[in-house]
Each structure stands twice: as structure tokens, then as C-alpha cells.
Short mmCIF file of C-alpha atoms in Angstrom, two decimals:
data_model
loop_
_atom_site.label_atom_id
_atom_site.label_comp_id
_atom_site.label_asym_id
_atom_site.label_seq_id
_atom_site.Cartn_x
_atom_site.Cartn_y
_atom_site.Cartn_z
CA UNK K 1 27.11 38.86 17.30
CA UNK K 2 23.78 40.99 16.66
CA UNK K 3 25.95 43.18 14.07
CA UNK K 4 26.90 39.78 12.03
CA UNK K 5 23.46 38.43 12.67
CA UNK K 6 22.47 41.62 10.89
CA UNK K 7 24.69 41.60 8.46
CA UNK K 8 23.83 38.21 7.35
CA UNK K 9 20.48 38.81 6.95
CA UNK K 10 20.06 42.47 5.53
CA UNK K 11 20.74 41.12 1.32
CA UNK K 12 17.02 40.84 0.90
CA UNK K 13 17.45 39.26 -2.88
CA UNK K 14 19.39 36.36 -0.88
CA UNK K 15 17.05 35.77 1.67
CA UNK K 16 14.56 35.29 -1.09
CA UNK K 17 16.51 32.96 -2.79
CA UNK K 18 17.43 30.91 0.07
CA UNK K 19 13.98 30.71 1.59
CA UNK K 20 12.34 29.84 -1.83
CA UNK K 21 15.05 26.84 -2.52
CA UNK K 22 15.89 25.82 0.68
CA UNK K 23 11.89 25.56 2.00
CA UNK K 24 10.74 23.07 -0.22
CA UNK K 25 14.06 20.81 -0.61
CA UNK K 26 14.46 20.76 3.51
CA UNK K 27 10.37 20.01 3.42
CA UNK K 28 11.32 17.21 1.50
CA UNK K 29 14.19 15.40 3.31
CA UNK K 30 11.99 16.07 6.63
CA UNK K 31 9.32 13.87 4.86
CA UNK K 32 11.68 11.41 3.76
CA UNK K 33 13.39 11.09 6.86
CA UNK K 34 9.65 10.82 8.42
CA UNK K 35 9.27 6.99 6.98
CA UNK K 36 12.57 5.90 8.59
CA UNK K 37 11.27 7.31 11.47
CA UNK K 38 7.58 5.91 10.75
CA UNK K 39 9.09 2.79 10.09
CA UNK K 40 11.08 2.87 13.48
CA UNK K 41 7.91 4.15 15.91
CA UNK K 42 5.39 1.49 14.32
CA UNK K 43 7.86 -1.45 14.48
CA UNK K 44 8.93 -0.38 17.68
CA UNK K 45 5.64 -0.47 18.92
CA UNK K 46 5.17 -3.77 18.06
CA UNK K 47 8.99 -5.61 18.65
CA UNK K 48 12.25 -4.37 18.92
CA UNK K 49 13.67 -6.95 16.94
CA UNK K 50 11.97 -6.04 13.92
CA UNK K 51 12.82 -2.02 14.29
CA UNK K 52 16.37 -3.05 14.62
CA UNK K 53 16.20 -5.49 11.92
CA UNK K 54 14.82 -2.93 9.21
CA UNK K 55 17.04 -0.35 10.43
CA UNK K 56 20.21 -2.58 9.46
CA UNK K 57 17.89 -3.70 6.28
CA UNK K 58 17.62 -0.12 4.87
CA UNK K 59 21.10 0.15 5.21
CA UNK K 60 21.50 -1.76 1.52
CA UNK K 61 19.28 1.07 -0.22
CA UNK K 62 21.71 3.94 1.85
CA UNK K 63 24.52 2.12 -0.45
CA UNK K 64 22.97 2.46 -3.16
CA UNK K 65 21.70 5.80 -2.91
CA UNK K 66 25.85 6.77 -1.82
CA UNK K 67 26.60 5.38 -5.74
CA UNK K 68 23.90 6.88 -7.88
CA UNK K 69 24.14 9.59 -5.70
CA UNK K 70 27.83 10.85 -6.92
CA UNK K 71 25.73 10.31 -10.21
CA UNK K 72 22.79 12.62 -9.24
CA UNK K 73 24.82 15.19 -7.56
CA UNK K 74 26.88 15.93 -10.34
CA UNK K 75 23.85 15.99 -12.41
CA UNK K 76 22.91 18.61 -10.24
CA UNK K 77 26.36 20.66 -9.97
CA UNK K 78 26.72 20.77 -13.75
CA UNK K 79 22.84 21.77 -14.37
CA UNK K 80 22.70 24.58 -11.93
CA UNK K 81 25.67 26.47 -13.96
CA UNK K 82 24.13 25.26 -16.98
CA UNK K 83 20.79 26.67 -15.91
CA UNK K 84 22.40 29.89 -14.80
CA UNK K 85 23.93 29.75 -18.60
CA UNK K 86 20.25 28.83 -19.81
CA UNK K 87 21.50 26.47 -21.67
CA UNK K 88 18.68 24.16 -22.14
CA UNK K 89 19.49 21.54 -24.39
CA UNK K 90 22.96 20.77 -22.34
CA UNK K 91 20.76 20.18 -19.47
CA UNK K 92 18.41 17.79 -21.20
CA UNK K 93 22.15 15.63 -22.64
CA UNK K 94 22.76 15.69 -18.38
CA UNK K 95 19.40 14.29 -17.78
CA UNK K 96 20.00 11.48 -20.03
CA UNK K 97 23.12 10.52 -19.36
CA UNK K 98 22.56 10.51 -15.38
CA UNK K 99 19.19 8.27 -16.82
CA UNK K 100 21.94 5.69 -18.06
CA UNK K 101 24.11 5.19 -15.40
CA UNK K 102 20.99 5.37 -12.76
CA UNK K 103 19.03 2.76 -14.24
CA UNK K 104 22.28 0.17 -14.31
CA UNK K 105 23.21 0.71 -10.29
CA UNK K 106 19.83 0.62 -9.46
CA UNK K 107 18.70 -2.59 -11.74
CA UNK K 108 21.78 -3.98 -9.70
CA UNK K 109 20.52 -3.51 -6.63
CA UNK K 110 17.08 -4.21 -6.62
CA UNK K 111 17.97 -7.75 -8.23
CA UNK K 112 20.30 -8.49 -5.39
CA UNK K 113 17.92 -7.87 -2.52
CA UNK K 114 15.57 -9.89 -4.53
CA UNK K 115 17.85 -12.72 -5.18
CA UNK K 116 20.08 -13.04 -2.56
CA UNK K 117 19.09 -10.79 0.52
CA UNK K 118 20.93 -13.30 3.14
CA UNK K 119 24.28 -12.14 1.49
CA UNK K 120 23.44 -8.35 1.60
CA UNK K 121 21.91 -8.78 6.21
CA UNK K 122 25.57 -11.14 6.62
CA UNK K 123 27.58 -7.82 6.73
CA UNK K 124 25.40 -6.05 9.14
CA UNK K 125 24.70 -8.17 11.66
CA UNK K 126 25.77 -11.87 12.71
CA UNK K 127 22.48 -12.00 14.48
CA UNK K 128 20.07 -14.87 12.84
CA UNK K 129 16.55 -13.03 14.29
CA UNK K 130 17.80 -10.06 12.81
CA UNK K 131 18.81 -11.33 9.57
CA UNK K 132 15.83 -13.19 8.92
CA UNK K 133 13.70 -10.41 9.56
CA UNK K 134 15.56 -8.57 7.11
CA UNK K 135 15.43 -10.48 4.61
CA UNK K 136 11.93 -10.92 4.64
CA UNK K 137 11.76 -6.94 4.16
CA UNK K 138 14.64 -6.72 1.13
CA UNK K 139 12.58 -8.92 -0.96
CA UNK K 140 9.92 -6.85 -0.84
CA UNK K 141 11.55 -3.66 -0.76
CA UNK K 142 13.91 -3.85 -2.95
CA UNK K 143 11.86 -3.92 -6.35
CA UNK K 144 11.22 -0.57 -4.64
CA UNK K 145 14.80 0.62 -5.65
CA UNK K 146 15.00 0.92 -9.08
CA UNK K 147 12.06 3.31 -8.95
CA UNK K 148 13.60 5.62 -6.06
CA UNK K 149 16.79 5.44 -8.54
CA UNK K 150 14.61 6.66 -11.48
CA UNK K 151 12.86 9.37 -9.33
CA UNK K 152 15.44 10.99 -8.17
CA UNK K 153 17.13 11.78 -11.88
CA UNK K 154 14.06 13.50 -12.66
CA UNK K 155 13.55 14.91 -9.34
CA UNK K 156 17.33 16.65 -9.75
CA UNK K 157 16.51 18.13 -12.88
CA UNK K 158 13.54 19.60 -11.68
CA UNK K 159 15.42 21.34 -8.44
CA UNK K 160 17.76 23.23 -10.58
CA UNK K 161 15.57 24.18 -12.87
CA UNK K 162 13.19 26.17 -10.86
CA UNK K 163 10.79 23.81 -10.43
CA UNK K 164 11.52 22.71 -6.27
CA UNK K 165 7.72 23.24 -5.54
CA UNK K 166 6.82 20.43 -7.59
CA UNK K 167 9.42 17.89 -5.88
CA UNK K 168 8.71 19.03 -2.80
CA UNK K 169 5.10 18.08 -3.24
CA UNK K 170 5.49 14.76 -5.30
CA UNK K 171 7.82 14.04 -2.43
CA UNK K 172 6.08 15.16 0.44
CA UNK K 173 2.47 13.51 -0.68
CA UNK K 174 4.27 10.38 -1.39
CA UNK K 175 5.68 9.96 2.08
CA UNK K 176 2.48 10.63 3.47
CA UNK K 177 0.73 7.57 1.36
CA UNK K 178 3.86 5.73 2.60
CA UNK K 179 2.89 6.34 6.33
CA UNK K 180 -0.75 5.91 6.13
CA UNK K 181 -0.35 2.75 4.32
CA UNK K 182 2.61 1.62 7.28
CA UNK K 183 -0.19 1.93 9.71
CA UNK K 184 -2.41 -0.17 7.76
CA UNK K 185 -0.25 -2.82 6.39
CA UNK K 186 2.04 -3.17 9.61
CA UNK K 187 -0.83 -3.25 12.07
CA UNK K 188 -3.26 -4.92 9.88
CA UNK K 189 -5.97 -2.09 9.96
CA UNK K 190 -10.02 -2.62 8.12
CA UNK K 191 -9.47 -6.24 8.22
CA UNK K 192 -6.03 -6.89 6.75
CA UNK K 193 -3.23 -9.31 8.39
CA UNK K 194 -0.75 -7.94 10.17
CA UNK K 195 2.50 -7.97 8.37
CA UNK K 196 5.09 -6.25 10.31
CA UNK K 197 8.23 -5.36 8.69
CA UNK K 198 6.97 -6.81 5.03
CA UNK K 199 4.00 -4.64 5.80
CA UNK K 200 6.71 -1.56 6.01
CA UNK K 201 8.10 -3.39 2.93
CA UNK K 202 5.11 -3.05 1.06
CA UNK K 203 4.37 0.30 1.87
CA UNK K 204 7.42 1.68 0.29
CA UNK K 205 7.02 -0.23 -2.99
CA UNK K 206 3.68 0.99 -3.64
CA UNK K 207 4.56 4.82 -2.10
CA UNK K 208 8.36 4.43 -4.83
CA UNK K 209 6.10 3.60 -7.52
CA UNK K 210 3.42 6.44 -7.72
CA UNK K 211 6.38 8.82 -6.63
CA UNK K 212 8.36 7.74 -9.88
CA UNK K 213 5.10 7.77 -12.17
CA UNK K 214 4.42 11.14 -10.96
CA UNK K 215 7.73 12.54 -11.62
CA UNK K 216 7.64 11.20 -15.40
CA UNK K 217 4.50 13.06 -15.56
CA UNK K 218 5.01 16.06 -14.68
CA UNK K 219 8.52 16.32 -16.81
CA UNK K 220 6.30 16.55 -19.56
CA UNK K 221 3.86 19.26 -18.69
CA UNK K 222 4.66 23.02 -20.18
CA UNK K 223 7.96 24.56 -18.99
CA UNK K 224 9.67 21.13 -17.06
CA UNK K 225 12.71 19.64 -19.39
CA UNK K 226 11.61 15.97 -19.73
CA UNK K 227 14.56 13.81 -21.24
CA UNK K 228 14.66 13.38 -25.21
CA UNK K 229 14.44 9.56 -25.54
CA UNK K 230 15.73 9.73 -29.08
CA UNK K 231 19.00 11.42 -27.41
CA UNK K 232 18.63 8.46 -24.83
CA UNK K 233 22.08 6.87 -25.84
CA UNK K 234 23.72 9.90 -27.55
CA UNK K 235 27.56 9.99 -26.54
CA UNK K 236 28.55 13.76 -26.09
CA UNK K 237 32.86 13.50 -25.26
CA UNK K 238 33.57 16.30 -24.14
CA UNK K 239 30.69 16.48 -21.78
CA UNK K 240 31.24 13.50 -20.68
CA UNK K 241 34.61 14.24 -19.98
CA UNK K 242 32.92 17.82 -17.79
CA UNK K 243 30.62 15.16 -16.19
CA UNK K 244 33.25 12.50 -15.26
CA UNK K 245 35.63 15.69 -14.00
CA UNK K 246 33.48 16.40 -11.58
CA UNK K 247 31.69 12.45 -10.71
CA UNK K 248 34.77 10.51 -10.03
CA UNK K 249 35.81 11.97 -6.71
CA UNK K 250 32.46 12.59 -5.57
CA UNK K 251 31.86 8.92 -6.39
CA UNK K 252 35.05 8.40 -4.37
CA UNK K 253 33.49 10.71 -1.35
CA UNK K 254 30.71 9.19 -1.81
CA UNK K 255 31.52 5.53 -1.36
CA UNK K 256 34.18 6.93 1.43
CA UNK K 257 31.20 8.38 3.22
CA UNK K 258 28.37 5.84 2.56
CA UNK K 259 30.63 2.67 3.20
CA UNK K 260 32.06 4.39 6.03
CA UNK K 261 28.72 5.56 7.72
CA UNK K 262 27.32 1.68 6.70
CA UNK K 263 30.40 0.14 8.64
CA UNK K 264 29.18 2.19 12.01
CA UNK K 265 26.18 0.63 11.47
CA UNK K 266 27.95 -2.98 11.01
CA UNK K 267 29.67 -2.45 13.97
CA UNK K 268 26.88 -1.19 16.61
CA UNK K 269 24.94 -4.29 15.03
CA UNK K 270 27.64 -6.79 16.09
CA UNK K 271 27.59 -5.14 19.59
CA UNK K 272 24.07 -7.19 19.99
CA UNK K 273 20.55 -6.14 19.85
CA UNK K 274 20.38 -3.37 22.49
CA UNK K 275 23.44 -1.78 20.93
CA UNK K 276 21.87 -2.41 17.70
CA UNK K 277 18.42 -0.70 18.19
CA UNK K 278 19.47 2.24 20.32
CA UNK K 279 21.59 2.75 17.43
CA UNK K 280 18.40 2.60 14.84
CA UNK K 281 16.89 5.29 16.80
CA UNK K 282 19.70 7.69 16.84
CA UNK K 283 19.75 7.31 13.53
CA UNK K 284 16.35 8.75 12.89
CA UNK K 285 16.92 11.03 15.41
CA UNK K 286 19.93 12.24 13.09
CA UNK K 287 18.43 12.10 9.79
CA UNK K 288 15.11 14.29 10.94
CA UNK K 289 17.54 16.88 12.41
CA UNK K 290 20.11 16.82 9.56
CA UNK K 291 16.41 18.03 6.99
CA UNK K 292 17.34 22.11 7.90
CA UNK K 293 21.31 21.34 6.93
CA UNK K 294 20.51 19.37 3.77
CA UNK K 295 18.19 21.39 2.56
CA UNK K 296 20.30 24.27 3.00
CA UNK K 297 22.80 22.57 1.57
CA UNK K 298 21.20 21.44 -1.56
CA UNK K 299 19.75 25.61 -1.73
CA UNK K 300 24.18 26.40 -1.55
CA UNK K 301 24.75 24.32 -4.54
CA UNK K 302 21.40 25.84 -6.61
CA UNK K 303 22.52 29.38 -5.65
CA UNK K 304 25.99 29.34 -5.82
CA UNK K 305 25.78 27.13 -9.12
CA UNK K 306 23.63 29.48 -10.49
CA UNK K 307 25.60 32.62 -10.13
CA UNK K 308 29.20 30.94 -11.23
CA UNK K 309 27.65 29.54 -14.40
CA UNK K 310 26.24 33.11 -15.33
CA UNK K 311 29.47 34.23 -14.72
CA UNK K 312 28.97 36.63 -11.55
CA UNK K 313 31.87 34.89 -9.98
CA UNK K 314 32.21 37.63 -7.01
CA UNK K 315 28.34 37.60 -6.26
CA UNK K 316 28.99 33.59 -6.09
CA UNK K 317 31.81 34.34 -3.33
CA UNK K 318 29.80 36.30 -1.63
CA UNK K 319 27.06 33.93 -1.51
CA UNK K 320 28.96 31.62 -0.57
CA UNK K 321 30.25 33.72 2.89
CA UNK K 322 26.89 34.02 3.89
CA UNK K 323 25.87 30.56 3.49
CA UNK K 324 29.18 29.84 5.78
CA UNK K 325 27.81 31.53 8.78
CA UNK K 326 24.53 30.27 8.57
CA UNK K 327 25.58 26.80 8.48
CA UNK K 328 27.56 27.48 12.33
CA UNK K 329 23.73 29.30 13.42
CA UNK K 330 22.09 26.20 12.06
CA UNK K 331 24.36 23.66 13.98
CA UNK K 332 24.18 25.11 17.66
CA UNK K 333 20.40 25.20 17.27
CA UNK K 334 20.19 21.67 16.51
CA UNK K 335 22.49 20.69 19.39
CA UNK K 336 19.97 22.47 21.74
CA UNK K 337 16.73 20.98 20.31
CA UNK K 338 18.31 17.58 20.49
CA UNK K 339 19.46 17.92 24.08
CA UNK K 340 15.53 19.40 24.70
CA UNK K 341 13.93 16.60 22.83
CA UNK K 342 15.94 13.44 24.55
CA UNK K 343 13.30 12.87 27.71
CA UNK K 344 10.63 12.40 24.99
CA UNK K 345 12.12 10.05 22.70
CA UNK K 346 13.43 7.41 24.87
CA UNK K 347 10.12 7.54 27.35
CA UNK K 348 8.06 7.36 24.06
CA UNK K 349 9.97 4.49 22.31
CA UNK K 350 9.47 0.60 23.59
CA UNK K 351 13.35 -0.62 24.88
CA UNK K 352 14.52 -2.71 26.81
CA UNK K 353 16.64 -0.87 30.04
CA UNK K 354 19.99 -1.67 28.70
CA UNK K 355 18.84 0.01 25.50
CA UNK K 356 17.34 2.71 26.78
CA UNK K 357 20.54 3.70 28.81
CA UNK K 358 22.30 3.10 25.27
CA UNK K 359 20.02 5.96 23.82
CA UNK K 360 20.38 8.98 26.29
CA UNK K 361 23.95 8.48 25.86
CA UNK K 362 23.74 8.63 22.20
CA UNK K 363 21.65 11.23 21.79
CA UNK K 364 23.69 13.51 24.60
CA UNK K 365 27.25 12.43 21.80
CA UNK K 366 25.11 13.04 18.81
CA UNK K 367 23.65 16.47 19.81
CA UNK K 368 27.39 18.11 19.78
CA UNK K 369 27.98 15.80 16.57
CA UNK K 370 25.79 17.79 14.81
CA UNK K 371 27.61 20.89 15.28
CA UNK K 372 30.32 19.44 13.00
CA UNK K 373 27.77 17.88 10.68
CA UNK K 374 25.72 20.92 9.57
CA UNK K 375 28.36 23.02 8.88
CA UNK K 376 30.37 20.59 6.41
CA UNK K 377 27.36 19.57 5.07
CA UNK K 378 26.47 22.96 3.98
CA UNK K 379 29.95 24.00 3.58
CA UNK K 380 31.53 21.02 1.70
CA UNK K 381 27.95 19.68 0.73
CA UNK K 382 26.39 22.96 -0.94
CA UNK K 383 29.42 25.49 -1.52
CA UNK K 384 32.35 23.77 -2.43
CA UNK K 385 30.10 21.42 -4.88
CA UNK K 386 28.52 24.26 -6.28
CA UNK K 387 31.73 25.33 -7.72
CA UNK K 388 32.83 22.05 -8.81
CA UNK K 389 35.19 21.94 -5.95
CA UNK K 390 34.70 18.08 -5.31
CA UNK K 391 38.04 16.69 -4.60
CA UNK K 392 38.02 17.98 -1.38
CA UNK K 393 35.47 16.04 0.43
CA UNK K 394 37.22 12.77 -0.95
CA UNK K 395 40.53 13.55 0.73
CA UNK K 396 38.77 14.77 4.09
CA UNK K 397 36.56 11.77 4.29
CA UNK K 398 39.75 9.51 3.54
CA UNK K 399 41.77 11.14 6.99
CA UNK K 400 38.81 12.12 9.34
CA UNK K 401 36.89 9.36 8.70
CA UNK K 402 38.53 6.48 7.74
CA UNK K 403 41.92 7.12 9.63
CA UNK K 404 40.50 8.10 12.38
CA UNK K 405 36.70 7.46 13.69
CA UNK K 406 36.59 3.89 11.92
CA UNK K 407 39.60 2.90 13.03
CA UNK K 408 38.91 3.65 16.80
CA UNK K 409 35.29 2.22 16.85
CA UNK K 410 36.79 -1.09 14.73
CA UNK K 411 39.39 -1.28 17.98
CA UNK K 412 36.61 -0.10 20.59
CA UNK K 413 34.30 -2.37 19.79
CA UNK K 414 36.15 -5.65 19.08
CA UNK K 415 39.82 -5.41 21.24
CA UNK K 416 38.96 -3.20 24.04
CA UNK K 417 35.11 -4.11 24.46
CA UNK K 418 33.92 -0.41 25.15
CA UNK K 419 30.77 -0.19 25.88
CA UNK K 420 27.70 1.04 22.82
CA UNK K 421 27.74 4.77 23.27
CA UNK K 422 31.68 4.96 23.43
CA UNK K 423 32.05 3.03 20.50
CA UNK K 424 28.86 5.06 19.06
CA UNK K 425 31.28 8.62 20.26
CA UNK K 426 34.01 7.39 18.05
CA UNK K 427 32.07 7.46 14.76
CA UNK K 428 31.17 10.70 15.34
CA UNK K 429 34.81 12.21 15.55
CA UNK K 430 35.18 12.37 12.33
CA UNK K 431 32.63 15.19 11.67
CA UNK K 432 33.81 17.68 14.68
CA UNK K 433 37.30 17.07 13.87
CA UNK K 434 37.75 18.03 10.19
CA UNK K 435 35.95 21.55 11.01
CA UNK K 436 39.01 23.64 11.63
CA UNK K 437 41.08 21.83 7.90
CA UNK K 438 37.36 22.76 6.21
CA UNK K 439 37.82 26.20 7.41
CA UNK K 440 41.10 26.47 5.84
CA UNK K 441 40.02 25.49 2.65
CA UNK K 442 37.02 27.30 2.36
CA UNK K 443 38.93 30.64 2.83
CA UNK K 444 41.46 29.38 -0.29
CA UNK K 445 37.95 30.09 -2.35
CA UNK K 446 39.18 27.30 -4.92
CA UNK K 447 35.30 27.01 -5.19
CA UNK K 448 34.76 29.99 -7.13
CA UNK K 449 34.59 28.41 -10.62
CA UNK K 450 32.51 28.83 -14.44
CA UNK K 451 32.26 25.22 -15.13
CA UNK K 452 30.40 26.13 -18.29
CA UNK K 453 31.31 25.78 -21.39
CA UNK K 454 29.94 27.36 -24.96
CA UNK K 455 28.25 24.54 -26.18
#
């Protein structure tokens, strides 16, 4: 072990690489993350109906990020071999066209929340407290989601063009004016009316909207690519033929995954409201410990990306190794700090007893979950996207997860009446059990592709 641990670690031009993309991207998703989890601590401080209620809420905006996502992603896939091409102006015809179909999904959304937000709470929960309370939060929030659409084109231009610092701190300074102003608009601080979950509501709008006005400026300061407006509409075939190569089945994963993980959600939320919020904290729990994973995920896709498109195909593979055995180092450790961290979080949180029993079990299921999670998230996530290799995740997700965990929670929950946390175990069997077919795949190295073209 000490000789691979060695190993791993002794390519000093790597480690530099990885530590200056992954840092700022896994800074990033741990802020993110940090409002769900803001959102859950101040709610829950307050009444666990509401916590639960915005949990299942947010759930709309985790659709829509799944679908503009596949959009993003591929934005990102194509732009990091592009970049390693230095192919500039190829980049900037990506930008635009990922501006396009962005601004449609996301125009979508936020008008549905607005409009009819009783339609969107009816397929997570059956629940009349909790759906009332989240409605009151989509119609605030969701203006909110055309900017977070907008934000992130720009913000996935900037990662793969060596500027991570700078989304990293829009990012991370947003988040922070998204807390603060929780605090005061939830609790009702220097004199204000406490406004509970449209309070939270609130918060985010304002928080989405500096983020997104930020990002537009600083595309246009010296050395950032900032989309040409006049190329706003231009129709480029063959790359959109490149694009659409690599978008459809991660739109397909995508939906597989985000639908999938949304119907969990659904399902814990019919269980009742114990099942329901015990569920909402796991899920922060999940998303703060997933930040190391994603972010070296997102640094896999950048790196590897950037050395196929450049054409150093075997320096790519090699990357790509290393990155492999990291992702197994970062899973174990997160299965110990979750098991360490369990006493805390359900003493610190306001439950009732049958939801705090809920939660320990949970958390004890999701710590070994998480094993499975990091490393195809940085496998399938970061190496196999990198090389265009997106086809993969689609059928995976179509076996593992939806013939298999959804299946077995669906009868769990509703025809044998298992209790929360065995239902909650089944979702999570998707992620352990595709490990040894991911494996298998990865050592086919069908990921070590030029996407690039001459252009």
C-alpha cells in the first residue's frame, strides 16, 4: 500500500495540476452545498415541517440543473480538448450555443414554479403542510433559476479555461451573502419579519442574481472569453453535430440519474414527515461530503481533456490511472468521517424521536454508500467524460439504478411497508453495485480519445 501510495503521488507536474483545479472547484461545491445545508440547520431550528418542505421544494431546481446540466457538461468536455488545442474561437461558438439551449430550459422552469408550483410539490409529497410550504418557497425561488442557469454557462467556460480561481470566488462569496442574508430574512434579524422558508426563498434570488451579474462581468475583463453576441445565433453543423455526439447520452444519464435520485426523494416523502426530514438531512449530509469527489471529478475531466485534445493521448491514460486510485483513497476516508461525524449531527439537529432513529440509520447506510459514489463519480464523472466516453454512464444508470435500487425501494416502500432507512438502503445499491462493471470498462481505456477537430 505505502509503495502505491508513493507511486501515486511522486509525478510532481500532476500533483500541481490536480491541486490547482481540483482546490478551487471542490471549494466551490462545499459552498454550494453549504446553503442546502444552511437552509436545512436554520429551518430546522425553527420547524421541521418547513426543513422538510424546502428540502422536497429544491428538488424542482435539482431537475433542472440534471437537463442543462448534460448541456453544461458537454460544454465543458468539448472546451477542455479545445482549450488543450487552443483553439479559441471554437470555444467562444461552445459558449454560445450552450447560452441557447440554457436560457430555454431554464426560462421553462422558472415560469413553472412561478405559475403553477402546486403541480411541481404533487409529485413529491401527498402531504398538504408540506406542499403548501413549498409552494410558498418556489414562487419565490424560482425567478432565481434562470439566473443559476445563466451562471453556470459562463462559470464552465471559465473552469476550462484556466480561470477556476475566479469561479471559485464568485461562487464562494455568493454563498456566503446567501447565508448571511438566510439568517436575517428567516429569523427576521435588525427589525425585519420573520419569513421562514420565503425568507430562504429570498435569499437565494438576491445571492443567484449578483452571482450571474458577476460572472458576465468578469467574462469581459482581459484574458476571460466572453461570448460574441453577434455569433449569438450562428449555426455551426458540424459542431453541432461534435456537440450533440457527445450531449445526447449524457442528457440521457443525466435525466436517468436526476429523475432517478428525485424519485428516492418522492418516495421517502410519501413515507410521512419523519421519513421525509431524516431524509432532507442525509441529503446534506451527502452533498457536503460528495464536495472532495466532485471537485476531483470536475479536475479529471479539465486534465484529462486537456491532454487528449493536445494530442498526448498516453500522458491522458496515464492521468487517468492515477486519478483511478485516488478516487478508492477518497471514498474510504469519507466513509470514516461520516461514521465520526453521526453523534453530532443528529444531537445538533431539532427531530422528533422517530426521526432521529431514521437518521443514525441513514447516515450508518450512507457512509459505505459513499464508497461506491466517489469512485464513479470521479471515474465515470471526470475520466470517462473527459474522453468523450459518455455512453457509458447512460447504460449503467439504466441497470444499477433503475432495474435495480428503484425498483426495490418502489416495492419496499409501498407492498412490503419496510421501514425509512431500509427503503432509504435500497436507493443506495445502485452506486456500490455497478463498481466492479465500472472497473471493467475503465481498463477497456475506450476513454482515451482526440475529440478535436481542425477547425
Amino acid at each position: 500500500m505505502s509503495t502505491t501510495r508513493k507511486h501515486l503521488f511522486a509525478d510532481k507536474e500532476f500533483n500541481s495540476k490536480l491541486w490547482r483545479t481540483m482546490t478551487p472547484i471542490a471549494l466551490q461545491n462545499l459552498m454550494l452545498a453549504s446553503v442546502a445545508a444552511a437552509d436545512a440547520v436554520m429551518l430546522g431550528r425553527m420547524e421541521q415541517n418547513a426543513m422538510a418542505a424546502v428540502s422536497l421544494a429544491t428538488q424542482v431546481q435539482f431537475v433542472q440543473n440534471i437537463i442543462i446540466g448534460s448541456a453544461t457538461a458537454t460544454a465543458g468536455v468539448l472546451g477542455a480538448q479545445y482549450w488543450g488545442k487552443k483553439a479559441e474561437r471554437t470555444i467562444n461558438d461552445i459558449f454560445c450555443m450552450t447560452l441557447r439551449l440554457v436560457t430555454l430550459v431554464s426560462l421553462a422552469f422558472s415560469l413553472a414554479c412561478v405559475l403553477c408550483p402546486s403541480l411541481l410539490m404533487a409529485f413529491f409529497t401527498n402531504d398538504a403542510v408540506l406542499s403548501e410550504i413549498g409552494c410558498r418557497y418556489l414562487k419565490i425561488a424560482g425567478i432565481s433559476y434562470l439566473f443559476t442557469g445563466l451562471s453556470q454557462c459562463y462559470q464552465t467556460v471559465m473552469k476550462v479555461t484556466d480561470h477556476i480561481s475566479r469561479v471559485a470566488w464568485i461562487s464562494s462569496s455568493t454563498v456566503i451573502i446567501n447565508i448571511l442574508l438566510n439568517a436575517v430574512f428567516i429569523f427576521g434579524l435588525f427589525g425585519l419579519p420573520a419569513m421562514g422558508e420565503q425568507g430562504a426563498a429570498l435569499a437565494t434570488l438576491i445571492a443567484r442574481l449578483i452571482e450571474f451579474i458577476w460572472s458576465v462581468i468578469s467574462s469581459r475583463q482581459k484574458g476571460f472569453i466572453r461570448p460574441e453576441y453577434k455569433r449569438l445565433f450562428y449555426h455551426d453543423a458540424e459542431l453541432f453535430r461534435d456537440f450533440a455526439k457527445i450531449a445526447m447520452p449524457m442528457l440521457g444519464a443525466f435525466l436517468l440519474w436526476g429523475i432517478g435520485f428525485t424519485s428516492y426523494t418522492a418516495i421517502l416523502g410519501h413515507l410521512g414527515q419523519d421519513a421525509a426530514a431524516a431524509n432532507s438531512i442525509a441529503a446534506v449530509v451527502r452533498d457536503l461530503t460528495c464536495c472532495i469527489a466532485n471537485g476531483v471529478s470536475a479536475a479529471a475531466g479539465i486534465m484529462v481533456g486537456n491532454e487528449l485534445g493536445a494530442g498526448n493521448l498516453e500522458k491522458g491514460k496515464v492521468y487517468g490511472i492515477k486519478l483511478m486510485k485516488l478516487s478508492y483513497i477518497i471514498g474510504f476516508s469519507v466513509t470514516i468521517l461520516i461514521l465520526l461525524f453521526i453523534k453530532p449531527i443528529e444531537s445538533f439537529i431539532v427531530l422528533t424521536d422517530a426521526a432521529r432513529k431514521d437518521l443514525v440509520a441513514m447516515l450508518v447506510i450512507l457512509a459505505f454508500y459513499m464508497i461506491g459514489r466517489c469512485v464513479n463519480t470521479i471515474i465515470i464523472n471526470g475520466i470517462f467524460d473527459g474522453g468523450g466516453d459518455t455512453l457509458f454512464d447512460m447504460y449503467s444508470l439504466a441497470v444499477c439504478m433503475w432495474g435495480i435500487a428503484i425498483p426495490t425501494a418502489l416495492l419496499g416502500a409501498f407492498v412490503f411497508h419496510w421501514s425509512a432507512p431500509a427503503v432509504f438502503a435500497c436507493t443506495c445499491l445502485d452506486e456500490v453495485g455497478k463498481i466492479p462493471w465500472v472497473m471493467a470498462h475503465f481498463y477497456k481505456f475506450k476513454w482515451v480519445k482526440d475529440l478535436t477537430r481542425d477547425r
